[in-house]
Short mmCIF file of C-alpha atoms in Angstrom, two decimals:
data_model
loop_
_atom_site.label_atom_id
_atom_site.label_comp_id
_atom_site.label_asym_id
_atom_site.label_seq_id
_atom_site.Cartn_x
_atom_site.Cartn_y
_atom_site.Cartn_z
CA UNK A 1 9.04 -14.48 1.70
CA UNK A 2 12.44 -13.96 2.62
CA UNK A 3 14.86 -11.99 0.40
CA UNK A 4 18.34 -11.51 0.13
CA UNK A 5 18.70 -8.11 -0.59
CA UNK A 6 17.90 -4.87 1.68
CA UNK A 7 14.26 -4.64 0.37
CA UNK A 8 11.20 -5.21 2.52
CA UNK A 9 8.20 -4.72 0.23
CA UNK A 10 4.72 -4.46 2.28
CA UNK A 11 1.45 -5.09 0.70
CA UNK A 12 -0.97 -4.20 3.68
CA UNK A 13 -4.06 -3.85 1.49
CA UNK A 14 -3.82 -6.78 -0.72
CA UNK A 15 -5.54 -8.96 1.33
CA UNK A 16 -9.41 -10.97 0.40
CA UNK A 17 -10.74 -12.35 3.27
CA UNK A 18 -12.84 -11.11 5.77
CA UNK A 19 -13.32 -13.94 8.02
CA UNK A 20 -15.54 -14.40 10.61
CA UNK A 21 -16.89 -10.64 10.99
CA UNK A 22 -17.72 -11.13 6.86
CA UNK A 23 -21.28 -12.58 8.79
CA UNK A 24 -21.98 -9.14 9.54
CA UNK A 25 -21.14 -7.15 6.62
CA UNK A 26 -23.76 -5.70 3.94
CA UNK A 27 -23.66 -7.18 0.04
CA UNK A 28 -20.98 -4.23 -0.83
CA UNK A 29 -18.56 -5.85 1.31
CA UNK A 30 -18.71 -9.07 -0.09
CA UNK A 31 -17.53 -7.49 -3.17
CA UNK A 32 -13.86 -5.77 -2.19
CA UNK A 33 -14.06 -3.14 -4.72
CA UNK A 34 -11.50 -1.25 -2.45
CA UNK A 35 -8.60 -3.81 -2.40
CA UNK A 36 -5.07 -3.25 -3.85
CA UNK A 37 -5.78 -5.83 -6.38
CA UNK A 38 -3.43 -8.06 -7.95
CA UNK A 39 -0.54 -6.81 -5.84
CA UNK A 40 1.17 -10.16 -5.98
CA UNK A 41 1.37 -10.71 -9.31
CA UNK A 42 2.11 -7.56 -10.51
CA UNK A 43 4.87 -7.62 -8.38
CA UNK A 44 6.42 -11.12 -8.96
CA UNK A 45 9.88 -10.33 -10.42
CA UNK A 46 10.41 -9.60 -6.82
CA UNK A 47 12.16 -12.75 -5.78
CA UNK A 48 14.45 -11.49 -8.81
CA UNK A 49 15.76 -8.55 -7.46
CA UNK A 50 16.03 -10.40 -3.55
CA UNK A 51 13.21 -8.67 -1.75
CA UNK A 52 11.23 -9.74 1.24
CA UNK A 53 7.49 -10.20 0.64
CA UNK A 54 4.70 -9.11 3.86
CA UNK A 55 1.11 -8.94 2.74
CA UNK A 56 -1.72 -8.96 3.92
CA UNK A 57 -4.58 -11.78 4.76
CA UNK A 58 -7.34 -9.79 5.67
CA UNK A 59 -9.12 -7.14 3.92
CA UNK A 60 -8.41 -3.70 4.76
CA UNK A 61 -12.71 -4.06 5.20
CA UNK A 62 -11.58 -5.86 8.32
CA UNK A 63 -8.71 -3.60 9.54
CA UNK A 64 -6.73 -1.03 7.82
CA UNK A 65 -2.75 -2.40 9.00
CA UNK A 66 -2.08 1.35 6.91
CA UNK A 67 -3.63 3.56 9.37
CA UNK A 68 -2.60 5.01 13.30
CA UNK A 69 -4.25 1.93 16.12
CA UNK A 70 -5.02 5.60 17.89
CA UNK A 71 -7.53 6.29 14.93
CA UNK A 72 -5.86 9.94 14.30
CA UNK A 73 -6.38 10.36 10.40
CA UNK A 74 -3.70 10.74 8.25
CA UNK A 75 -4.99 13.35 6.19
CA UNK A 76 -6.82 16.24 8.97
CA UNK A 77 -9.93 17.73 7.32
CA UNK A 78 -10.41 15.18 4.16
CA UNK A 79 -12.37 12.64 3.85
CA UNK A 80 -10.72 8.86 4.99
CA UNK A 81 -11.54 5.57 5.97
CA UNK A 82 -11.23 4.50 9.69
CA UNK A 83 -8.90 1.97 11.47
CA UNK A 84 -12.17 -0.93 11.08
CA UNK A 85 -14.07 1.00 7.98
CA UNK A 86 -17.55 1.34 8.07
CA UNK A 87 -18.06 2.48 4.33
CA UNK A 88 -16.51 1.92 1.31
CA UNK A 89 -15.16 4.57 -1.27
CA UNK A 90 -18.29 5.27 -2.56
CA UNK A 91 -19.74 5.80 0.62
CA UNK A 92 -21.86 2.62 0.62
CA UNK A 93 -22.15 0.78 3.82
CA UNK A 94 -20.00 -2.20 4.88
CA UNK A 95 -22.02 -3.10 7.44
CA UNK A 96 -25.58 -4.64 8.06
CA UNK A 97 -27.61 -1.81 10.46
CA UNK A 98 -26.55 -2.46 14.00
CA UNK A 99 -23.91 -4.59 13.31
CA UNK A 100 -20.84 -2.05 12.90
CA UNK A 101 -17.78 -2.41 15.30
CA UNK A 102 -17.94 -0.42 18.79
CA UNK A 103 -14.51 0.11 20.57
CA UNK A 104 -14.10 -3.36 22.37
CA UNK A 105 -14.68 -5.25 18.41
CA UNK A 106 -11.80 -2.48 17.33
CA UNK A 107 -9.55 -3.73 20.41
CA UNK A 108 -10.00 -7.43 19.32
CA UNK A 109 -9.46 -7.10 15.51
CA UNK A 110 -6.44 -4.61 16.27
CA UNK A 111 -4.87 -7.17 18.63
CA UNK A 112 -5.36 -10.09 16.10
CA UNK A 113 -4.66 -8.73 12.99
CA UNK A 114 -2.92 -5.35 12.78
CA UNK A 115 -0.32 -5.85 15.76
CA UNK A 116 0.87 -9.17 14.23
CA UNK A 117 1.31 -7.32 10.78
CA UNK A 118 3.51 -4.42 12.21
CA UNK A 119 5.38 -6.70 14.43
CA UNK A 120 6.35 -8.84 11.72
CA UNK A 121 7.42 -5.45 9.82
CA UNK A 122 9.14 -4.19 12.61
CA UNK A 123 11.34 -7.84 12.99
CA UNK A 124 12.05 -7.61 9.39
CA UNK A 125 13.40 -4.24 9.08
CA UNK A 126 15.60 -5.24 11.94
CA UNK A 127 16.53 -8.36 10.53
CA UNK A 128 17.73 -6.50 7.16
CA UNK A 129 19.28 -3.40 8.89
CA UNK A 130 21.24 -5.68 11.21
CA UNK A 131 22.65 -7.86 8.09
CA UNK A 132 23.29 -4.33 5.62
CA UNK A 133 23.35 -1.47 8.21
CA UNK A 134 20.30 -0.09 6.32
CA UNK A 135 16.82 -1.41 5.40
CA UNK A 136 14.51 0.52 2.32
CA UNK A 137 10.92 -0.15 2.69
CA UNK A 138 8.40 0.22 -0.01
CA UNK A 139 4.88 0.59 0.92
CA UNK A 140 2.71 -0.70 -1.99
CA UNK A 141 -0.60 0.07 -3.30
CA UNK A 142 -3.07 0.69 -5.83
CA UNK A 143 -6.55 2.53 -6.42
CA UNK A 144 -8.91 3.29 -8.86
CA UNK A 145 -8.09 5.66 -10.94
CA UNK A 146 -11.09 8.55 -9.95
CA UNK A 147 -12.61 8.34 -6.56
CA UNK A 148 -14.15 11.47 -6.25
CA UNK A 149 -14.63 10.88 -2.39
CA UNK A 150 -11.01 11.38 -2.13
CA UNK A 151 -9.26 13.73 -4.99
CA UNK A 152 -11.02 15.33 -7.79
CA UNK A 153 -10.85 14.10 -11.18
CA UNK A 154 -8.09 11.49 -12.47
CA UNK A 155 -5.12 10.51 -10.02
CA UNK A 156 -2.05 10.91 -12.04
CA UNK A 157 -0.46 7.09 -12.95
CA UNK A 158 2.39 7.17 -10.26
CA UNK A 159 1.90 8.86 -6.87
CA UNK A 160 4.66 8.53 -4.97
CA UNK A 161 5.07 9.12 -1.17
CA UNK A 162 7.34 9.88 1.73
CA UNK A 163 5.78 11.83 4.16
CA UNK A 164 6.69 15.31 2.02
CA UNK A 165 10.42 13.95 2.36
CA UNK A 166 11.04 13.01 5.23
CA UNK A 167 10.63 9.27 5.35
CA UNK A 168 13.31 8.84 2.71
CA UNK A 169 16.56 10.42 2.05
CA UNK A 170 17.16 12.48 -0.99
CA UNK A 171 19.26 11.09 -3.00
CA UNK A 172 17.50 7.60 -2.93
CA UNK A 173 14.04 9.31 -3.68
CA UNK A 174 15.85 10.77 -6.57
CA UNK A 175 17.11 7.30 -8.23
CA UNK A 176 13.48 5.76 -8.13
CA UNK A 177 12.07 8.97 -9.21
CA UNK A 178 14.55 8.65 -12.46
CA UNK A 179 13.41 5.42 -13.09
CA UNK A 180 9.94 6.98 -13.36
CA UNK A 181 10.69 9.88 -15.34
CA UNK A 182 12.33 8.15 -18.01
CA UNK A 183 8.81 6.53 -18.54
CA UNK A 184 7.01 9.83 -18.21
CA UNK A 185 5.88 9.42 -22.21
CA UNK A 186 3.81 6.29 -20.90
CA UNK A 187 2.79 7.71 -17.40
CA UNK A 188 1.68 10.87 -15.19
CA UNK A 189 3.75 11.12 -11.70
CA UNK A 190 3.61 13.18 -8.74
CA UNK A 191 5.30 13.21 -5.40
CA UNK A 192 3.68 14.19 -1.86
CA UNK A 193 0.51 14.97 -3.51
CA UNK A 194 -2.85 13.71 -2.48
CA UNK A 195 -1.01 10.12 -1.28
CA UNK A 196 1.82 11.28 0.99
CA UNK A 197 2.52 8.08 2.69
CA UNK A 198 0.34 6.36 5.19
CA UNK A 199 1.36 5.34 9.16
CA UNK A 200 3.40 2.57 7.67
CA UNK A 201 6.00 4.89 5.85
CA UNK A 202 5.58 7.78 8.31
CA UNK A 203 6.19 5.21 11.65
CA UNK A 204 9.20 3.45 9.89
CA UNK A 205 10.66 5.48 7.43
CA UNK A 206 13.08 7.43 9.59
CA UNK A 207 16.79 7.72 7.20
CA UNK A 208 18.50 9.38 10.39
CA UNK A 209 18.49 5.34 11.58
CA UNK A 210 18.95 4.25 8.21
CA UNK A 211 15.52 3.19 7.10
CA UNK A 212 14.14 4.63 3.87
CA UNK A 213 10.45 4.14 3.31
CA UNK A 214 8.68 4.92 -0.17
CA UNK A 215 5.06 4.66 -0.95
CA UNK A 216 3.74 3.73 -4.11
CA UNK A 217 -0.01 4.13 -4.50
CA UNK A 218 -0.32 3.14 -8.47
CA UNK A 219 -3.50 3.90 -10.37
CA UNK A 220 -4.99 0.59 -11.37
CA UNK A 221 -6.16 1.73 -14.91
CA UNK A 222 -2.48 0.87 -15.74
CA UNK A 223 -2.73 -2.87 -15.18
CA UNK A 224 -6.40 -3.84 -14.63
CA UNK A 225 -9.71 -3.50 -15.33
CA UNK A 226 -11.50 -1.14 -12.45
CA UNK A 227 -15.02 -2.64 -12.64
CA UNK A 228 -16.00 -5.62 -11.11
CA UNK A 229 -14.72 -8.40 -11.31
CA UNK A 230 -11.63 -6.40 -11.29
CA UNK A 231 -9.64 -8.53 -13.99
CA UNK A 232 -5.79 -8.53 -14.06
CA UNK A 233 -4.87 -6.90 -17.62
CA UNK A 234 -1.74 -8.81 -18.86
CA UNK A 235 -0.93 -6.47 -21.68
CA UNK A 236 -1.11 -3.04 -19.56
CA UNK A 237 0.54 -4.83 -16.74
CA UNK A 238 3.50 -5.84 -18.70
CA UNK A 239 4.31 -2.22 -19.64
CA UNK A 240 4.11 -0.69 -16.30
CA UNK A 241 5.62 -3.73 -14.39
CA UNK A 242 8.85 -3.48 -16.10
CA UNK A 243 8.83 0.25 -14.83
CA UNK A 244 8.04 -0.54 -11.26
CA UNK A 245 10.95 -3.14 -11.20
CA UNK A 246 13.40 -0.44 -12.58
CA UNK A 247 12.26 1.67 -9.87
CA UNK A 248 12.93 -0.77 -7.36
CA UNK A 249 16.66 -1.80 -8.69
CA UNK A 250 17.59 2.16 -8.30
CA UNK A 251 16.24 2.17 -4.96
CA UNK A 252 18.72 -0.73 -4.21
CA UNK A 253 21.48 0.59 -6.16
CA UNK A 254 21.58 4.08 -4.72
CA UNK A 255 21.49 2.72 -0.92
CA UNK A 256 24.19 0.59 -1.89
CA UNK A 257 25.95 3.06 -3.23
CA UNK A 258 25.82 5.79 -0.53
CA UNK A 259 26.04 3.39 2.22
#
């Protein structure tokens, strides 16, 4: 979806299917506990506020579009998921015995799918920095709320990234970080905590060229049930949604503004 305002919003783990390699893949796969659930409709006052739409097709199960084609891990001594995964969060397998990607199934999955995602992100942040002189990227996602293979405890509501500031320049960090704050009775925040940003606001984000990149990794206890079947909760989802658009509008205001 094409927007008309200086927005790109990327949803690169939103996606459900798993295509041909699904074949292959053990009974926890089938169920796609880890997906950024819902993304779409959370989000959809987005044509509102003018902002082009990328997501995601395949499951992250298939290919992770959010981490280095290299396979360098974002986060150096914790525990993460690989370029093609080969367990879930909880450490279950996603693959029958035997049947887990070597290097040449990596090549072909990371030629068909995650090239074709970045390239697509790479044309649209031109596209919107050659029409405004700028382009703001927001990297969304969600998780479950407590996934002890990855943080301890509960993960705070809003968890805001941009590669520990420098993905993002300060003043526009600032205005969505208001919009937050003046919902802090309703919700937890952090910044450049546990979720920092992954490749996709650390390769693009770079405000020296004038493209500010923000990661949102929201805990899904604040608009949906976090057991399976993973249902979309219309009530909670109305009161964080109207944050998230509020968020969004400062984002576009400041850039406007300082530009």
């Amino acid at each position: 979806m094409h927007g008309d305002s200086p927005l790109l919003v990327s949803m690169p783990h939103s996606g459900l299917e798993l295509g041909p390699v699904g074949d292959q893949m053990a009974p926890a796969a089938q169920i796609l506990a880890d997906t950024d659930w819902h993304l779409q409709q959370l989000y959809d006052f987005l044509p509102k506020i003018g902002a082009t739409v990328l997501q995601a097709n395949y499951s992250r199960y298939v290919i992770d579009l959010n981490r280095d084609p290299s396979g360098v891990s974002l986060y150096p001594g914790q525990s993460v998921t690989e370029l093609c995964p080969t367990s879930t969060f909880d450490h279950m397998p996603l693959y029958r015995k035997g049947s887990e990607p070597d290097d040449a199934e990596i090549a072909k999955r990371t030629e068909a799918y995650w090239h074709p995602y970045h390239t697509a992100l790479k044309e649209q942040l031109a596209r919107i920095k050659g029409k405004y002189g700028y382009a703001l990227l927001w990297d969304a996602h969600s998780i479950r709320s407590e996934v002890p293979r990855f943080f301890e405890g509960q993960l705070p509501d809003i968890n805001l990234g941009t590669n520990s500031g420098q993905s993002c320049a300060v003043d526009l960090l600032a205005a969505v970080v208001g919009a937050f704050s003046r919902a802090s009775n309703s919700y937890s925040m952090v910044q450049n905590e546990r979720f920092k940003g992954g490749y996709i606001t650390r390769t693009y984000g770079d405000p020296e060229k004038g493209v500010h990149a923000i990661q949102l990794e929201l805990s899904q206890r604040t608009y949906m049930s976090e057991k399976p079947p993973f249902e979309y909760d219309a009530a909670r989802a109305q009161n964080v949604k109207p944050v998230i658009q509020s968020a969004m509008e400062n984002f576009i205001l400041a850039a406007t503004q300082s530009s």
